[in-house]
Coordinates of C-alpha atoms in Angstrom, one line a residue:
M953 CA -0.5 0.2 0.0
A954 CA 3.0 2.0 0.7
D955 CA 4.5 2.0 -2.3
Q956 CA 1.5 2.3 -5.1
Q957 CA 2.0 5.0 -6.7
L958 CA -1.5 6.8 -7.0
P959 CA -3.2 9.4 -9.4
T960 CA -1.9 12.8 -9.3
A961 CA -5.5 14.3 -7.8
V962 CA -5.6 12.0 -5.4
E963 CA -2.4 12.6 -4.1
W964 CA -3.2 15.9 -4.2
L965 CA -6.7 15.3 -1.5
D966 CA -4.7 12.7 0.4
S967 CA -2.2 15.1 1.7
R968 CA -3.6 17.9 2.3
L969 CA -7.9 15.8 4.1
G970 CA -5.6 12.6 4.9
F971 CA -8.1 9.9 4.2
L972 CA -6.4 7.7 2.3
R973 CA -2.9 6.3 3.4
S974 CA -2.7 8.8 7.0
G975 CA -5.7 7.6 7.7
A976 CA -5.8 4.3 6.9
K977 CA -5.6 1.3 9.6
K978 CA -2.4 -1.0 9.4
D979 CA -3.7 -3.5 7.5
G980 CA -5.1 -1.4 4.3
S981 CA -9.1 -2.0 5.5
G982 CA -9.7 2.3 6.2
G983 CA -10.1 4.8 4.0
L984 CA -10.8 4.6 -0.1
R985 CA -8.2 0.8 0.1
K986 CA -11.4 0.0 2.7
V987 CA -12.7 -3.7 1.0
Y988 CA -15.8 -4.5 -0.1
P989 CA -17.1 -7.7 -1.0
E990 CA -18.3 -8.5 -4.3
H991 CA -22.0 -10.7 -4.7
W992 CA -24.9 -9.2 -6.6
S993 CA -27.3 -9.1 -3.8
Y994 CA -25.5 -6.2 -2.8
L995 CA -26.5 -4.8 -5.6
L996 CA -29.7 -4.5 -3.7
G997 CA -28.7 -2.0 -1.0
E998 CA -27.4 -0.1 -4.6
I999 CA -30.5 0.6 -6.6
A1000 CA -32.1 2.0 -3.4
L1001 CA -30.0 4.2 -3.1
Y1002 CA -29.3 5.2 -6.9
S1003 CA -32.6 5.2 -7.6
F1004 CA -33.1 7.7 -4.6
V1005 CA -30.9 10.1 -5.8
I1006 CA -32.7 9.4 -9.0
L1007 CA -36.1 11.0 -7.1
I1008 CA -34.5 14.4 -5.6
L1009 CA -32.8 15.2 -9.3
T1010 CA -36.4 14.5 -10.2
G1011 CA -38.5 16.0 -8.2
V1012 CA -36.3 19.5 -8.7
F1013 CA -37.0 20.2 -11.7
L1014 CA -40.9 19.3 -10.7
T1015 CA -41.0 21.8 -8.2
F1016 CA -39.5 24.4 -10.7
W1017 CA -43.2 24.9 -12.7
F1018 CA -45.3 22.2 -9.8
R1019 CA -48.2 24.9 -7.6
P1020 CA -49.1 22.9 -4.3
S1021 CA -51.7 25.2 -4.1
M1022 CA -56.1 24.4 -4.1
A1023 CA -57.1 27.1 -5.6
E1024 CA -60.0 26.7 -8.7
V1025 CA -59.1 27.9 -11.7
E1026 CA -59.8 27.2 -15.0
Y1027 CA -58.3 24.8 -17.9
Q1028 CA -57.0 26.4 -20.5
G1029 CA -53.8 24.0 -21.6
S1030 CA -52.7 21.8 -24.6
Y1031 CA -55.3 19.1 -23.0
S1032 CA -58.2 19.6 -24.9
L1033 CA -60.9 17.0 -23.5
L1034 CA -60.3 19.1 -19.3
K1035 CA -60.4 22.6 -21.5
G1036 CA -62.5 25.1 -19.5
L1037 CA -62.7 22.5 -16.5
H1038 CA -62.8 23.9 -13.1
M1039 CA -60.0 22.0 -11.2
S1040 CA -56.9 22.5 -8.5
E1041 CA -54.6 24.9 -9.3
A1042 CA -52.4 21.4 -8.0
Y1043 CA -54.3 19.3 -10.3
A1044 CA -54.5 21.8 -12.9
S1045 CA -50.0 22.9 -13.0
T1046 CA -49.5 18.5 -13.2
L1047 CA -51.5 18.6 -16.7
D1048 CA -49.2 21.9 -17.8
I1049 CA -45.9 19.3 -16.6
S1050 CA -47.5 16.4 -19.1
F1051 CA -48.2 17.8 -21.9
D1052 CA -46.8 21.7 -22.1
V1053 CA -43.6 22.2 -20.4
R1054 CA -40.8 20.4 -22.1
G1055 CA -39.7 16.9 -21.2
G1056 CA -42.2 17.8 -18.3
L1057 CA -44.2 14.4 -18.7
L1058 CA -40.9 12.1 -18.9
V1059 CA -39.1 13.4 -15.9
R1060 CA -42.8 12.6 -14.1
Q1061 CA -42.7 9.2 -15.3
I1062 CA -39.3 8.7 -14.5
H1063 CA -39.9 9.9 -11.3
H1064 CA -42.6 7.4 -11.0
W1065 CA -41.2 5.1 -11.3
A1066 CA -37.4 5.4 -9.6
A1067 CA -40.3 5.8 -5.9
V1068 CA -41.7 2.5 -6.9
L1069 CA -38.2 0.5 -7.8
F1070 CA -37.2 2.9 -4.8
I1071 CA -39.5 1.4 -2.1
A1072 CA -39.7 -2.5 -4.2
S1073 CA -35.2 -2.9 -4.0
M1074 CA -35.5 -1.3 -0.6
M1075 CA -38.0 -4.5 0.6
I1076 CA -36.2 -6.5 -1.3
H1077 CA -32.9 -5.9 0.3
L1078 CA -34.5 -6.0 4.0
L1079 CA -35.3 -9.6 2.7
R1080 CA -31.2 -10.5 1.4
V1081 CA -30.5 -9.6 4.7
F1082 CA -33.2 -11.1 6.9
F1083 CA -32.5 -14.1 5.8
T1084 CA -29.0 -14.5 5.4
G1085 CA -28.9 -13.7 9.0
A1086 CA -26.9 -10.1 8.3
F1087 CA -29.1 -8.4 11.4
R1088 CA -27.5 -9.9 13.3
K1089 CA -24.6 -8.3 16.0
P1090 CA -22.4 -6.0 16.1
R1091 CA -25.6 -4.8 12.5
E1092 CA -28.6 -5.2 14.4
L1093 CA -29.1 -0.8 15.0
N1094 CA -29.0 -0.8 11.0
W1095 CA -31.3 -3.8 10.3
L1096 CA -33.8 -0.7 12.6
I1097 CA -32.1 2.5 10.6
G1098 CA -33.6 0.3 7.4
I1099 CA -37.0 -0.7 8.2
G1100 CA -37.1 3.5 9.1
T1101 CA -36.3 4.6 5.7
L1102 CA -38.5 2.0 4.1
F1103 CA -41.1 3.2 6.1
L1104 CA -40.8 6.8 5.6
G1105 CA -40.1 5.8 1.9
I1106 CA -43.7 4.8 1.8
V1107 CA -45.1 7.2 3.8
E1108 CA -42.8 10.2 1.1
G1109 CA -44.6 8.1 -1.7
F1110 CA -47.9 8.3 -0.4
I1111 CA -47.9 11.7 0.1
G1112 CA -46.4 12.1 -3.6
Y1113 CA -49.2 10.4 -4.7
G1114 CA -52.1 12.9 -3.5
L1115 CA -50.2 16.2 -4.5
P1116 CA -51.4 16.1 -8.6
D1117 CA -55.6 16.0 -6.5
D1118 CA -56.4 14.2 -8.7
L1119 CA -59.7 11.3 -8.8
L1120 CA -57.5 8.2 -8.3
S1121 CA -55.3 10.5 -5.8
G1122 CA -58.3 11.5 -4.2
T1123 CA -60.5 8.3 -3.4
G1124 CA -56.8 7.1 -2.0
L1125 CA -56.6 10.5 0.3
R1126 CA -60.5 9.9 1.4
I1127 CA -59.8 6.4 2.3
T1128 CA -56.8 7.5 4.7
N1129 CA -59.0 10.5 5.4
G1130 CA -61.8 7.8 7.1
M1131 CA -59.3 5.7 8.9
I1132 CA -57.5 9.4 11.0
Q1133 CA -61.3 10.1 12.0
A1134 CA -61.3 6.0 13.2
S1135 CA -58.2 6.7 15.6
P1136 CA -60.4 6.9 18.8
V1137 CA -59.8 10.1 20.8
V1138 CA -57.6 10.8 18.7
G1139 CA -58.8 11.3 15.4
T1140 CA -61.1 14.2 14.5
Y1141 CA -57.4 16.2 15.6
L1142 CA -55.8 14.1 13.8
N1143 CA -57.5 14.7 10.1
F1144 CA -57.7 18.4 10.7
F1145 CA -54.2 18.9 12.1
I1146 CA -53.6 16.6 8.6
F1147 CA -56.0 18.5 5.8
G1148 CA -56.6 21.5 7.2
G1149 CA -60.3 20.7 8.5
E1150 CA -62.6 19.6 6.3
F1151 CA -61.7 16.7 4.1
P1152 CA -60.8 18.5 1.2
G1153 CA -60.5 21.2 2.4
D1154 CA -57.8 24.1 0.9
D1155 CA -54.5 23.5 3.0
F1156 CA -54.0 19.7 2.0
V1157 CA -51.5 20.4 -0.6
P1158 CA -49.7 22.7 0.3
R1159 CA -49.2 21.2 3.4
F1160 CA -48.6 17.3 2.1
F1161 CA -46.1 19.1 -0.7
T1162 CA -43.8 21.2 2.6
V1163 CA -43.6 17.6 4.2
H1164 CA -42.4 16.3 1.1
V1165 CA -40.0 18.1 -0.4
L1166 CA -38.3 19.8 2.7
L1167 CA -39.1 17.2 6.2
L1168 CA -39.1 13.7 4.8
P1169 CA -36.5 14.2 1.9
G1170 CA -33.9 15.8 4.7
L1171 CA -35.3 12.6 6.8
L1172 CA -34.2 10.2 4.7
L1173 CA -31.2 11.6 3.2
A1174 CA -29.7 11.7 7.5
L1175 CA -31.2 7.6 7.9
T1176 CA -29.0 6.8 4.5
A1177 CA -25.8 8.5 5.1
A1178 CA -26.8 7.2 9.4
H1179 CA -27.0 3.2 7.1
L1180 CA -24.5 4.3 4.5
F1181 CA -21.6 5.1 8.1
L1182 CA -22.4 1.5 10.2
V1183 CA -22.4 0.0 6.9
V1184 CA -18.2 1.3 6.8
Y1185 CA -17.9 1.3 10.1
H1186 CA -19.2 -2.0 11.0
K1187 CA -17.6 -3.9 8.0
H1188 CA -19.1 -5.4 5.2
T1189 CA -21.1 -8.7 5.3
Q1190 CA -20.4 -12.4 3.2
F1191 CA -20.7 -15.0 2.5
A1192 CA -19.0 -18.1 4.2
G1193 CA -16.1 -19.2 1.3
P1194 CA -12.1 -20.4 0.9
G1195 CA -10.1 -17.4 2.8
R1196 CA -13.5 -15.7 4.6
T1197 CA -13.6 -14.7 7.8
E1198 CA -15.5 -13.5 10.1
R1199 CA -12.3 -11.4 11.0
N1200 CA -11.0 -10.0 7.1
V1201 CA -13.1 -8.6 4.1
V1202 CA -12.5 -10.5 0.8
G1203 CA -13.0 -8.3 -2.4
Y1204 CA -11.8 -5.1 -4.1
P1205 CA -11.2 -1.9 -3.0
F1206 CA -13.3 1.3 -2.6
F1207 CA -10.9 3.3 -5.0
P1208 CA -10.6 3.2 -7.8
D1209 CA -12.1 -0.6 -8.5
Y1210 CA -15.7 -0.1 -7.0
V1211 CA -15.8 3.7 -7.5
A1212 CA -16.0 2.5 -11.2
K1213 CA -18.4 -0.4 -10.5
A1214 CA -20.7 1.7 -8.6
G1215 CA -20.9 4.6 -11.3
G1216 CA -21.2 2.5 -14.1
F1217 CA -24.1 1.1 -11.7
F1218 CA -25.4 4.2 -11.1
F1219 CA -26.3 5.3 -14.8
V1220 CA -27.7 1.7 -16.0
N1221 CA -29.9 2.4 -13.3
F1222 CA -31.0 5.7 -14.5
G1223 CA -30.6 4.9 -18.3
I1224 CA -33.4 1.7 -17.4
T1225 CA -35.1 4.7 -15.3
A1226 CA -35.2 6.5 -18.1
L1227 CA -36.4 3.8 -20.9
M1228 CA -39.5 2.8 -18.0
G1229 CA -40.5 6.5 -18.2
A1230 CA -40.3 6.3 -21.9
L1231 CA -41.9 3.6 -22.9
M1232 CA -44.0 2.8 -19.5
Q1233 CA -47.0 4.9 -18.8
I1234 CA -47.0 5.5 -15.6
N1235 CA -50.3 7.3 -14.0
P1236 CA -51.8 8.7 -16.6
V1237 CA -53.4 11.8 -14.1
W1238 CA -55.4 13.3 -16.8
L1239 CA -57.8 10.1 -18.0
Y1240 CA -59.2 11.0 -14.2
G1241 CA -60.0 13.7 -14.2
P1242 CA -60.1 16.7 -10.9
Y1243 CA -61.1 15.1 -7.3
N1244 CA -64.5 16.0 -6.5
S1245 CA -65.9 14.3 -3.6
A1246 CA -68.8 13.6 -5.2
E1247 CA -67.1 11.4 -7.4
V1248 CA -65.6 7.8 -7.0
T1249 CA -63.3 6.3 -10.0
A1250 CA -64.0 2.8 -10.3
G1251 CA -61.7 0.0 -10.1
S1252 CA -59.4 2.0 -8.1
Q1253 CA -56.5 0.5 -6.1
P1254 CA -53.3 2.7 -4.8
D1255 CA -49.7 2.5 -6.0
W1256 CA -48.4 -1.2 -5.1
Y1257 CA -46.4 -0.7 -1.4
M1258 CA -50.8 0.6 0.0
G1259 CA -51.7 -2.5 -0.8
W1260 CA -51.3 -4.7 1.6
L1261 CA -53.6 -1.2 4.4
E1262 CA -55.6 -2.0 1.7
G1263 CA -56.7 -5.2 1.6
S1264 CA -56.3 -5.4 5.3
V1265 CA -59.9 -2.9 5.8
R1266 CA -61.3 -4.3 3.0
I1267 CA -60.8 -8.0 4.0
F1268 CA -62.2 -7.5 8.2
P1269 CA -66.0 -7.9 8.5
G1270 CA -67.7 -4.7 8.8
F1271 CA -68.3 -3.8 13.0
E1272 CA -68.6 -2.1 15.7
S1273 CA -69.7 -1.2 19.1
S1274 CA -70.7 1.8 21.2
F1275 CA -69.8 1.7 25.1
W1276 CA -70.9 6.1 26.5
G1277 CA -72.4 7.5 23.1
I1278 CA -68.9 6.7 21.7
T1279 CA -68.8 4.8 18.8
L1280 CA -65.7 2.4 17.6
S1281 CA -65.5 1.8 14.6
W1282 CA -62.9 -2.0 15.1
N1283 CA -63.4 -2.5 11.0
L1284 CA -61.2 -0.1 10.8
I1285 CA -59.3 0.2 13.9
I1286 CA -58.4 -3.4 13.8
P1287 CA -57.7 -4.3 10.5
A1288 CA -56.1 -0.6 9.7
L1289 CA -54.3 0.6 12.8
I1290 CA -53.2 -2.1 14.8
V1291 CA -52.9 -4.8 12.5
P1292 CA -49.9 -3.0 10.0
P1293 CA -48.2 -0.9 13.5
A1294 CA -48.1 -4.8 15.4
F1295 CA -47.0 -6.0 12.0
V1296 CA -44.4 -3.3 11.2
T1297 CA -43.0 -3.8 14.9
L1298 CA -42.9 -7.7 15.0
V1299 CA -40.4 -7.4 12.1
A1300 CA -38.6 -4.5 13.2
L1301 CA -37.7 -6.1 16.7
Y1302 CA -37.0 -9.5 14.8
P1303 CA -33.3 -9.6 15.8
F1304 CA -33.1 -8.9 19.0
L1305 CA -36.3 -11.2 19.8
E1306 CA -34.1 -14.3 18.1
G1307 CA -30.4 -12.7 20.2
W1308 CA -32.7 -13.3 23.2
I1309 CA -34.1 -17.0 22.7
T1310 CA -30.9 -18.2 21.2
G1311 CA -28.8 -16.8 22.9
D1312 CA -26.6 -16.1 20.2
K1313 CA -25.1 -12.6 21.4
R1314 CA -21.8 -12.9 19.1
E1315 CA -21.3 -10.6 16.5
H1316 CA -21.3 -12.0 13.1
H1317 CA -19.8 -10.9 9.8
L1318 CA -20.1 -14.5 7.5
L1319 CA -23.5 -14.4 6.4
D1320 CA -26.3 -17.5 6.8
R1321 CA -27.7 -19.4 3.9
P1322 CA -31.0 -19.2 3.9
R1323 CA -30.9 -23.6 4.4
D1324 CA -28.8 -23.4 7.5
V1325 CA -31.1 -22.0 9.6
P1326 CA -34.7 -23.7 8.2
T1327 CA -36.7 -21.8 11.2
R1328 CA -36.3 -17.8 10.5
T1329 CA -36.6 -19.1 7.3
G1330 CA -39.7 -20.6 7.9
I1331 CA -40.3 -16.7 9.7
G1332 CA -39.3 -15.1 6.2
V1333 CA -41.8 -16.9 4.3
A1334 CA -44.8 -16.2 6.9
F1335 CA -44.2 -12.9 7.3
I1336 CA -44.1 -12.4 2.8
T1337 CA -47.7 -14.6 3.0
F1338 CA -49.2 -12.2 5.0
Y1339 CA -47.8 -9.4 3.1
G1340 CA -49.8 -11.1 0.6
L1341 CA -52.3 -12.2 0.8
L1342 CA -52.9 -8.7 1.7
W1343 CA -52.5 -7.0 -1.3
V1344 CA -54.8 -9.3 -2.6
G1345 CA -57.0 -8.3 -0.6
G1346 CA -56.6 -4.7 -1.3
G1347 CA -58.0 -6.1 -5.1
N1348 CA -60.1 -7.8 -4.6
D1349 CA -62.8 -6.8 -6.3
L1350 CA -60.4 -7.1 -9.8
I1351 CA -59.9 -11.0 -8.9
A1352 CA -63.3 -10.4 -9.4
T1353 CA -64.8 -8.6 -11.7
Y1354 CA -61.7 -10.9 -14.4
F1355 CA -61.9 -14.3 -12.8
G1356 CA -65.5 -14.4 -12.4
L1357 CA -66.3 -15.0 -8.9
S1358 CA -67.8 -13.8 -6.5
L1359 CA -66.9 -11.7 -4.8
N1360 CA -68.6 -11.9 -1.1
S1361 CA -66.2 -16.2 -2.4
V1362 CA -62.8 -14.1 -2.5
T1363 CA -63.2 -11.8 0.3
W1364 CA -63.6 -15.3 2.3
F1365 CA -61.5 -17.1 1.1
L1366 CA -58.8 -14.3 2.3
R1367 CA -60.7 -13.7 5.2
F1368 CA -59.2 -17.7 6.3
A1369 CA -55.9 -17.7 3.8
V1370 CA -54.5 -14.9 6.0
I1371 CA -53.9 -16.9 8.9
L1372 CA -54.2 -20.3 8.4
G1373 CA -51.2 -19.4 4.4
P1374 CA -48.7 -18.1 6.4
I1375 CA -48.5 -21.0 9.1
L1376 CA -49.0 -23.1 6.2
G1377 CA -45.7 -21.5 4.9
F1378 CA -43.5 -21.4 8.0
W1379 CA -44.0 -24.9 8.0
I1380 CA -43.4 -25.6 3.8
A1381 CA -40.6 -23.3 4.0
R1382 CA -38.7 -24.8 6.7
R1383 CA -40.0 -28.1 5.8
W1384 CA -38.1 -27.3 2.6
A1385 CA -34.8 -26.0 4.6
I1386 CA -33.8 -29.1 6.4
S1387 CA -34.5 -31.7 3.0
L1388 CA -32.2 -29.1 1.9
Q1389 CA -30.1 -30.2 4.8
W1390 CA -30.1 -33.1 4.1
A1391 CA -29.0 -33.2 0.4
D1392 CA -26.3 -31.0 2.0
Q1393 CA -25.2 -33.7 4.7
E1394 CA -25.1 -37.1 1.8
R1395 CA -23.1 -34.5 -0.4
Q1396 CA -20.7 -33.7 2.2
L1397 CA -20.3 -38.0 3.7
H1398 CA -20.5 -39.0 0.4
G1399 CA -20.0 -36.8 -2.5
L1400 CA -21.7 -36.5 -5.9
E1401 CA -23.6 -38.7 -8.2
T1402 CA -21.5 -39.6 -10.8
G1403 CA -24.0 -42.7 -12.5
V1404 CA -21.1 -45.3 -11.9
I1405 CA -23.2 -48.0 -11.0
M1406 CA -20.9 -50.4 -9.1
R1407 CA -20.9 -54.5 -8.2
S1408 CA -19.2 -56.1 -5.3
P1409 CA -18.4 -59.3 -4.6
D1410 CA -21.6 -61.0 -2.8
G1411 CA -23.7 -59.5 -6.1
K1412 CA -24.9 -55.8 -4.2
Y1413 CA -25.6 -52.8 -6.2
T1414 CA -24.2 -49.0 -5.8
E1415 CA -23.1 -46.0 -6.8
K1416 CA -19.7 -44.6 -7.8
H1417 CA -19.3 -41.3 -5.8
Q1418 CA -16.6 -38.5 -6.2
P1419 CA -15.8 -35.8 -3.8
I1420 CA -17.0 -32.5 -4.2
S1421 CA -14.4 -29.5 -4.5
T1422 CA -12.7 -27.9 -2.3
Y1423 CA -14.7 -24.4 -2.0
E1424 CA -17.3 -26.4 -1.8
A1425 CA -17.3 -28.4 1.1
Y1426 CA -15.8 -25.2 2.7
S1427 CA -18.7 -23.4 2.3
L1428 CA -21.4 -26.0 3.2
T1429 CA -19.1 -26.3 5.9
A1430 CA -19.0 -22.5 6.9
R1431 CA -21.6 -22.9 9.4
D1432 CA -21.6 -23.2 13.8
R1433 CA -23.3 -26.5 15.0
V1434 CA -26.1 -25.1 17.0
L1435 CA -27.4 -26.1 20.3
P1436 CA -30.6 -24.6 22.1
H1437 CA -31.0 -23.3 25.7
E1438 CA -30.8 -24.8 28.0
L1439 CA -33.0 -24.4 31.0
G1440 CA -30.8 -23.5 34.4
P1441 CA -31.3 -25.6 37.6
E1442 CA -34.9 -24.6 39.3
T1443 CA -32.6 -23.6 42.5
D1444 CA -29.0 -21.6 43.6
L1445 CA -25.8 -23.4 45.3
N1446 CA -28.5 -22.0 48.7
G1447 CA -31.4 -23.1 48.4
V1448 CA -32.9 -20.6 46.7
R1449 CA -35.1 -20.3 43.3
A1450 CA -34.0 -19.2 39.8
P1451 CA -36.2 -15.7 39.5
R1452 CA -38.4 -15.7 36.1
R1453 CA -38.3 -18.8 36.6
A1454 CA -41.8 -19.2 33.6
L1455 CA -40.5 -16.3 31.2
Y1456 CA -37.0 -18.7 31.5
K1457 CA -39.1 -21.9 31.1
A1458 CA -40.8 -20.1 27.6
R1459 CA -37.3 -19.0 26.5
A1460 CA -36.3 -22.7 26.8
A1461 CA -39.2 -23.8 25.1
L1462 CA -38.7 -21.4 21.9
S1463 CA -35.1 -21.9 22.0
R1464 CA -36.0 -25.8 21.2
F1465 CA -38.5 -25.3 19.1
Y1466 CA -36.5 -22.6 16.7
Y1467 CA -34.0 -25.3 17.0
A1468 CA -36.4 -28.7 16.3
D1469 CA -34.9 -31.1 13.3
A1470 CA -32.2 -29.1 12.2
V1471 CA -29.6 -31.0 10.9
Q1472 CA -26.0 -31.0 12.5
K1473 CA -22.6 -30.2 10.7
P1474 CA -21.2 -33.5 10.3
T1475 CA -18.7 -33.3 12.5
A1476 CA -14.5 -33.5 11.3
H1477 CA -14.4 -38.1 12.4
E1478 CA -17.9 -38.3 10.9
I1479 CA -16.9 -37.4 7.6
E1480 CA -14.1 -39.2 7.3
A1481 CA -15.5 -42.1 7.8
A1482 CA -17.8 -41.5 5.3
H1483 CA -14.7 -41.1 3.2
E1484 CA -13.3 -44.3 4.3
Q1485 CA -15.9 -45.8 3.7
A1486 CA -16.2 -44.8 0.6
H1487 CA -12.3 -45.9 0.0
D1488 CA -13.1 -49.3 0.7
A1489 CA -16.0 -49.4 -1.8
D1490 CA -14.1 -48.2 -4.3
E1491 CA -11.6 -51.1 -3.3
I1492 CA -14.2 -53.3 -3.7
H1493 CA -14.7 -52.2 -7.4
E1494 CA -11.9 -52.7 -8.4
L1495 CA -11.9 -55.7 -6.9
T1496 CA -14.7 -56.8 -8.6
E1497 CA -13.8 -55.0 -11.8
E1498 CA -10.3 -57.2 -11.8
T1499 CA -12.7 -60.7 -11.5
E1500 CA -14.8 -60.0 -13.8
T1501 CA -11.9 -59.5 -16.2
Y1502 CA -10.6 -62.9 -14.8
R1503 CA -13.8 -64.2 -16.1
E1504 CA -14.3 -62.9 -19.3
V1505 CA -10.5 -63.9 -19.9
T1506 CA -11.8 -67.9 -19.1
N1507 CA -14.8 -67.8 -20.9
N1508 CA -12.8 -66.8 -23.9
T1509 CA -10.0 -69.0 -23.5
R1510 CA -12.2 -72.3 -22.7
T1511 CA -14.1 -70.6 -26.0
T1512 CA -11.0 -70.0 -28.1
G1513 CA -8.8 -72.9 -27.4
T1514 CA -6.3 -70.2 -26.3

C-alpha cells in the first residue's frame, strides 16, 4: 500500500485531507482502500440508493413548475378533453407539466417509476438481510434504520401520490381520511392537523408539498447517511468461502474498483429508469380528472406498496361498538390501526427476539444460507405470505371481476387464507430448508453421484460417488453446530429459587422449537469415516472389475482353446 503510486489528484487530496494513506488502518482496510465483497445481492441496496438520487434530481425539476395550491382555476391548457373545466391549481399545473413543459411528462414518469423502484428495492434488500442473518450483532441498529427508511419511503411515496389532486389520488386520500378519523379520541384532531380542516379542505396540498419536498427527504437523507456510515464502520458482511472469516473481508478496494463499478451501475440504473419512464405509462392523471368528493374512480387502486393496508381493511368483517356514546369502528381500528403497526413492530424487533431465543450474543460478519436456519426461513416466508395475501385483498374486486368470481367468495377465502396461509407457508419453507440440509450433508459425506453403478462380489449394487470440490466443502461446513438454550437449575447453590422461572421456561421452549429438526454440521470424525467407507467401496469396485476381467479371459480361453 505504501509503495503504490496514486493518481496525482488523489495524492494531492490525500496529502491535505489524509483520507487514504494517513487515515488507513495498518491492514490497509481504511480510507479509500476499504475492501468490499462482491455478490449480486449487494446491488439491491445500491438500486435503492441510486433510485433515491434519481428521485431528488427529478423532484427538483418538477418543483419548478408544480403549484402546490388548492385555489380553483379554469383549465386552458393543451389537453382539450379537460379544457374549460374548473380544477385546483395543483391539478392544472400537473397537466401543464405533462403536456406543455418540454420533457415534463418524461421526468414525471421517471420520478414515479423511481419511487416504485426505491421502495421495491428496499423491501427486497431487507429480505436479503433477513434471510441471510445480516441483521445480527452488531447490525441490529442498522436493521432498525432500514425499517425506518422503508417506512418513511412509503409515506413519502403516498404523499407524493396525493399531490396532483386527481380523482384517483383523492379517492385514496378519502380512504386515509376515514382511517384517521377512526382513531379513538385523537382521530378528529389528527384529521384537522393533517388536512387543515374537513376533508378535502384547502390546505392539504400545500402541507403535503412541504412535507414531501423538505421534511421527509431530509429525514431520508439522514437515515441513508447513518446507514452507510454503519456499513463502513462495521465492515461489510460476506458469504462463507475459502479465506473468508469473521475477522476479514475478501473483495475489491473501494477505490478505484468499487467506485468504477458503482458509477457504471448508477448510470445503468438511471438509463433503465429513464427507459421505463419513456415507454411505460404510469399514473396518467389526465384520464381521471380532478378530484370531486361526490365522485369515485371505478376499480381504483393505490400504488402497490399501499395495497396491503387497503387489503387489510377490505377483507376485515364490518362491525362496530358503542360505549358511553362513543362509537368504535372495529372494521377500521383493527385492520388499519392495529394490524399494520403490530406487523411492522414485530419485523423491526425480530433481531432482538431471535437473539433472546437463541442466546447468541456473538458478532457475526459471515452470512447464513437460508437453508441453514430453517426456522428463520420459515418465519420469513410466513411474513411474506401474510403481506402478499393482504396485498391480494387490496384488489379483491378486480380479481372477482376479471376471473368471473363472487366478490363475497374471494373476500371470505382471503379472511381464512390470511390466517392459515402464513402457517402453511412457514411449515413448507421450514421442511424444505431441512430437506436441503440433509441433501447437503449427503454431499459432504458421500460426494456427488456419478451415475456409475458398481457391483460387489456378493452381488450388491452401489453407485460410485465423486468428492466435492474444496471450495464447496468449505462453503457447506462454514456454519456452527447449534444447540438449544438450556433451562438452568430451579434453585441456586443456596437453595434460592431462580427469579423469572416462567420466562426462562418459555425461552427454553422457544429455543427448542427454533432448533427442532435442524441438521447438525457433520463432525470431522464423521467426514473421515464416510471418506474411508467410500475408499473401501472404490477398492471393492476395483476388485470387482478385476474379477470380471478374469472371468472374461477365462471364458475366451475356453471358447478359443488358446
